[in-house]
CSV table of C-alpha atoms in Angstrom, one decimal:
chain,number,residue,atom,x,y,z
A,1,MET,CA,-51.2,107.6,-44.3
A,2,ARG,CA,-48.3,106.2,-46.3
A,3,ALA,CA,-47.0,108.4,-49.1
A,4,ILE,CA,-44.5,107.4,-51.8
A,5,ILE,CA,-42.7,110.1,-53.8
A,6,VAL,CA,-41.1,108.9,-57.0
A,7,GLY,CA,-38.1,111.1,-57.7
A,8,ALA,CA,-35.6,112.8,-55.4
A,9,GLY,CA,-35.3,116.0,-57.3
A,10,ILE,CA,-36.4,119.5,-56.1
A,11,ALA,CA,-40.1,118.7,-56.1
A,12,GLY,CA,-39.7,115.3,-54.5
A,13,LEU,CA,-37.5,116.4,-51.7
A,14,ALA,CA,-39.6,119.5,-50.9
A,15,ALA,CA,-42.8,117.3,-50.9
A,16,ALA,CA,-41.1,114.8,-48.6
A,17,GLN,CA,-40.3,117.5,-46.1
A,18,GLY,CA,-43.8,119.0,-46.3
A,19,LEU,CA,-45.5,115.6,-45.7
A,20,ARG,CA,-43.1,114.9,-42.9
A,21,LEU,CA,-44.1,118.1,-41.2
A,22,ILE,CA,-47.8,117.2,-41.2
A,23,GLY,CA,-47.1,113.8,-39.7
A,24,TRP,CA,-47.2,111.6,-42.8
A,25,ASP,CA,-45.1,108.5,-43.3
A,26,ALA,CA,-43.3,109.5,-46.5
A,27,ALA,CA,-40.6,107.7,-48.5
A,28,VAL,CA,-38.8,108.8,-51.6
A,29,TYR,CA,-37.8,106.3,-54.3
A,30,GLU,CA,-35.1,107.5,-56.7
A,31,GLN,CA,-33.8,105.8,-59.8
A,32,ALA,CA,-30.2,107.1,-59.5
A,33,GLU,CA,-27.8,104.9,-57.5
A,34,LYS,CA,-26.3,107.9,-55.9
A,35,LEU,CA,-27.6,111.5,-55.3
A,36,GLU,CA,-25.2,114.0,-56.9
A,37,PRO,CA,-25.2,117.8,-57.3
A,38,LEU,CA,-26.4,117.9,-60.9
A,39,GLY,CA,-27.5,120.8,-63.1
A,40,ALA,CA,-26.6,124.5,-63.4
A,41,GLY,CA,-27.6,127.7,-61.8
A,42,LEU,CA,-31.2,128.7,-61.0
A,43,SER,CA,-33.0,131.5,-59.3
A,44,LEU,CA,-35.5,131.4,-56.5
A,45,SER,CA,-38.1,134.1,-56.3
A,46,ALA,CA,-39.9,135.4,-53.2
A,47,ASN,CA,-42.7,132.8,-53.5
A,48,ALA,CA,-40.2,129.9,-53.6
A,49,LEU,CA,-38.2,131.4,-50.7
A,50,ARG,CA,-41.4,131.8,-48.7
A,51,ALA,CA,-42.3,128.2,-49.3
A,52,LEU,CA,-38.8,127.1,-48.2
A,53,ARG,CA,-39.3,129.1,-44.9
A,54,ALA,CA,-42.6,127.3,-44.3
A,55,LEU,CA,-40.9,123.9,-44.8
A,56,GLY,CA,-38.1,124.9,-42.4
A,57,LEU,CA,-35.6,124.8,-45.3
A,58,TYR,CA,-34.9,128.5,-45.8
A,59,GLU,CA,-31.7,128.8,-43.8
A,60,PRO,CA,-29.9,125.8,-45.2
A,61,VAL,CA,-30.8,126.8,-48.8
A,62,VAL,CA,-29.9,130.5,-48.6
A,63,ALA,CA,-26.6,129.7,-46.9
A,64,GLY,CA,-25.2,128.7,-50.3
A,65,ALA,CA,-27.1,131.3,-52.3
A,66,GLN,CA,-26.2,134.7,-53.7
A,67,PRO,CA,-28.9,137.3,-52.7
A,68,ILE,CA,-30.1,139.5,-55.6
A,69,ARG,CA,-30.7,143.1,-54.8
A,70,ARG,CA,-31.7,144.4,-58.2
A,71,LEU,CA,-33.0,143.2,-61.5
A,72,ASP,CA,-32.9,145.5,-64.6
A,73,LEU,CA,-34.8,144.8,-67.8
A,74,LEU,CA,-32.8,146.2,-70.8
A,75,ASP,CA,-33.6,146.9,-74.4
A,76,GLN,CA,-31.4,145.6,-77.2
A,77,ARG,CA,-28.9,148.6,-76.7
A,78,GLY,CA,-28.6,148.0,-73.0
A,79,LYS,CA,-30.8,150.9,-71.9
A,80,VAL,CA,-32.7,150.2,-68.7
A,81,LEU,CA,-36.4,149.8,-69.3
A,82,GLN,CA,-37.4,148.8,-65.8
A,83,THR,CA,-35.8,148.2,-62.5
A,84,THR,CA,-37.0,145.9,-59.6
A,85,ASP,CA,-35.6,146.7,-56.2
A,86,PHE,CA,-35.5,143.3,-54.4
A,87,GLU,CA,-34.0,144.9,-51.3
A,88,GLU,CA,-37.3,146.7,-50.7
A,89,PHE,CA,-39.2,143.5,-51.1
A,90,SER,CA,-36.8,141.7,-48.8
A,91,ARG,CA,-37.4,144.3,-46.0
A,92,ARG,CA,-41.2,144.1,-46.6
A,93,TYR,CA,-41.4,140.3,-46.4
A,94,ASP,CA,-38.5,139.7,-43.9
A,95,HIS,CA,-36.8,137.2,-46.2
A,96,LEU,CA,-34.8,137.4,-49.4
A,97,ALA,CA,-37.0,138.3,-52.4
A,98,MET,CA,-34.6,136.7,-54.9
A,99,ALA,CA,-31.5,134.5,-54.7
A,100,VAL,CA,-29.5,132.6,-57.2
A,101,LEU,CA,-27.6,129.4,-56.6
A,102,HIS,CA,-26.3,126.1,-58.1
A,103,ARG,CA,-29.0,123.5,-58.4
A,104,GLY,CA,-26.7,121.2,-56.4
A,105,ASP,CA,-26.7,123.6,-53.5
A,106,LEU,CA,-30.5,123.8,-53.5
A,107,HIS,CA,-30.6,120.0,-53.5
A,108,LYS,CA,-28.2,119.8,-50.6
A,109,GLY,CA,-30.3,122.3,-48.6
A,110,LEU,CA,-33.5,120.2,-49.3
A,111,LEU,CA,-31.7,117.1,-48.1
A,112,SER,CA,-30.5,118.7,-44.9
A,113,LYS,CA,-33.6,118.1,-42.9
A,114,LEU,CA,-34.6,114.6,-44.1
A,115,GLU,CA,-33.7,111.7,-41.9
A,116,ASP,CA,-31.6,108.8,-43.1
A,117,GLY,CA,-33.6,106.0,-44.6
A,118,ILE,CA,-36.4,108.2,-46.2
A,119,ILE,CA,-34.7,108.0,-49.6
A,120,ARG,CA,-34.1,104.7,-51.4
A,121,THR,CA,-31.8,105.0,-54.3
A,122,GLY,CA,-31.4,102.6,-57.2
A,123,MET,CA,-35.2,102.3,-57.4
A,124,GLU,CA,-36.3,102.9,-61.0
A,125,CYS,CA,-40.1,103.0,-61.2
A,126,VAL,CA,-41.3,101.3,-64.3
A,127,GLY,CA,-45.0,101.2,-63.7
A,128,ALA,CA,-48.0,101.8,-61.5
A,129,ARG,CA,-51.5,100.5,-61.0
A,130,GLU,CA,-54.5,101.2,-58.9
A,131,ALA,CA,-55.5,98.6,-56.4
A,132,GLY,CA,-58.8,99.7,-54.8
A,133,ASP,CA,-58.1,102.9,-53.0
A,134,ARG,CA,-54.3,102.4,-53.0
A,135,ILE,CA,-51.6,102.6,-55.7
A,136,VAL,CA,-49.0,99.8,-56.3
A,137,LEU,CA,-45.7,100.9,-57.8
A,138,HIS,CA,-43.5,98.5,-59.7
A,139,PHE,CA,-39.7,98.9,-59.9
A,140,ALA,CA,-37.1,97.6,-62.4
A,141,ASN,CA,-35.5,95.4,-59.7
A,142,GLY,CA,-38.8,93.5,-59.3
A,143,ASP,CA,-39.9,95.2,-56.1
A,144,ALA,CA,-43.5,96.4,-55.7
A,145,VAL,CA,-44.6,98.9,-53.1
A,146,GLU,CA,-48.1,99.9,-52.1
A,147,ALA,CA,-49.1,103.4,-50.8
A,148,ASP,CA,-52.2,105.4,-49.9
A,149,PHE,CA,-50.8,108.4,-51.8
A,150,VAL,CA,-48.3,108.7,-54.6
A,151,LEU,CA,-46.6,111.8,-55.9
A,152,ALA,CA,-45.0,111.5,-59.3
A,153,CYS,CA,-41.9,113.7,-59.2
A,154,ASP,CA,-40.0,111.6,-61.8
A,155,GLY,CA,-39.7,114.2,-64.6
A,156,ILE,CA,-41.1,114.8,-68.0
A,157,HIS,CA,-41.0,111.1,-69.0
A,158,SER,CA,-42.8,110.0,-65.8
A,159,ALA,CA,-43.4,106.3,-65.6
A,160,VAL,CA,-46.1,106.9,-63.0
A,161,ARG,CA,-48.0,109.4,-65.2
A,162,LYS,CA,-47.8,107.1,-68.3
A,163,ALA,CA,-49.1,104.1,-66.3
A,164,LEU,CA,-52.0,105.9,-64.5
A,165,PHE,CA,-52.9,108.4,-67.2
A,166,PRO,CA,-51.9,106.8,-70.5
A,167,ALA,CA,-53.7,109.4,-72.6
A,168,SER,CA,-51.8,112.3,-71.1
A,169,ARG,CA,-49.2,114.0,-73.4
A,170,GLU,CA,-46.5,116.5,-72.9
A,171,HIS,CA,-47.0,119.9,-74.4
A,172,PHE,CA,-44.1,122.1,-75.5
A,173,ALA,CA,-44.8,125.6,-74.3
A,174,ARG,CA,-42.1,127.1,-76.6
A,175,TYR,CA,-40.0,128.5,-73.8
A,176,THR,CA,-36.2,128.3,-74.0
A,177,CYS,CA,-33.7,128.9,-71.2
A,178,TRP,CA,-30.0,129.0,-71.5
A,179,ARG,CA,-28.0,128.1,-68.4
A,180,ALA,CA,-24.3,128.3,-67.7
A,181,ILE,CA,-21.9,128.0,-64.8
A,182,SER,CA,-19.1,130.5,-64.4
A,183,PRO,CA,-15.9,129.8,-62.4
A,184,GLY,CA,-16.2,133.3,-60.9
A,185,VAL,CA,-17.6,136.8,-61.2
A,186,PRO,CA,-16.1,139.0,-63.9
A,187,ARG,CA,-14.2,142.0,-62.6
A,188,GLY,CA,-16.5,145.0,-62.3
A,189,MET,CA,-19.7,143.0,-62.2
A,190,ASP,CA,-22.0,143.2,-59.2
A,191,PRO,CA,-23.1,139.7,-58.4
A,192,ALA,CA,-26.2,141.0,-56.6
A,193,ARG,CA,-27.5,142.7,-59.7
A,194,LEU,CA,-29.1,140.8,-62.6
A,195,SER,CA,-30.2,142.0,-66.0
A,196,GLU,CA,-32.4,140.6,-68.8
A,197,SER,CA,-32.2,141.9,-72.3
């Protein structure tokens, strides 16, 4: 089976590794000319870390991560409402229960097990169509590629989704997330303890 993954982000690279492990011929087509460490910080919970272990990617990802031992939920005055002890979960599951890292470090870990030649950069997908039981992808440079299986990992404005499911629409779930990158940890702050207010 030949699989094409459109997009070399987190989902695309993880899917490529998973398909490779089950013996599929998988290729990733990425619109960017060069893969760069973009984004800000993010957290990985136990389910994501367990999935990374199944993909053989746990060690390269957590090598650049900050383990989290504790999460406190605070009220508006800073009073602790609830505490989650992630060390206890880490012991129970024999892997980290939560870790934080820069998205670029996650991307680097996901790339670490993929062979050269799996990812083709500079390939902007502009359309897709069904051809019997196969899918044909069209790219901005004029190339067309056929596959048995296509995974659209090309983001919220997915060209693949728009071409194959033109009636689909994005739905704003009304969630907001603020992200920032700090040059260091402020004095007196425990980097293994998170809080939400």
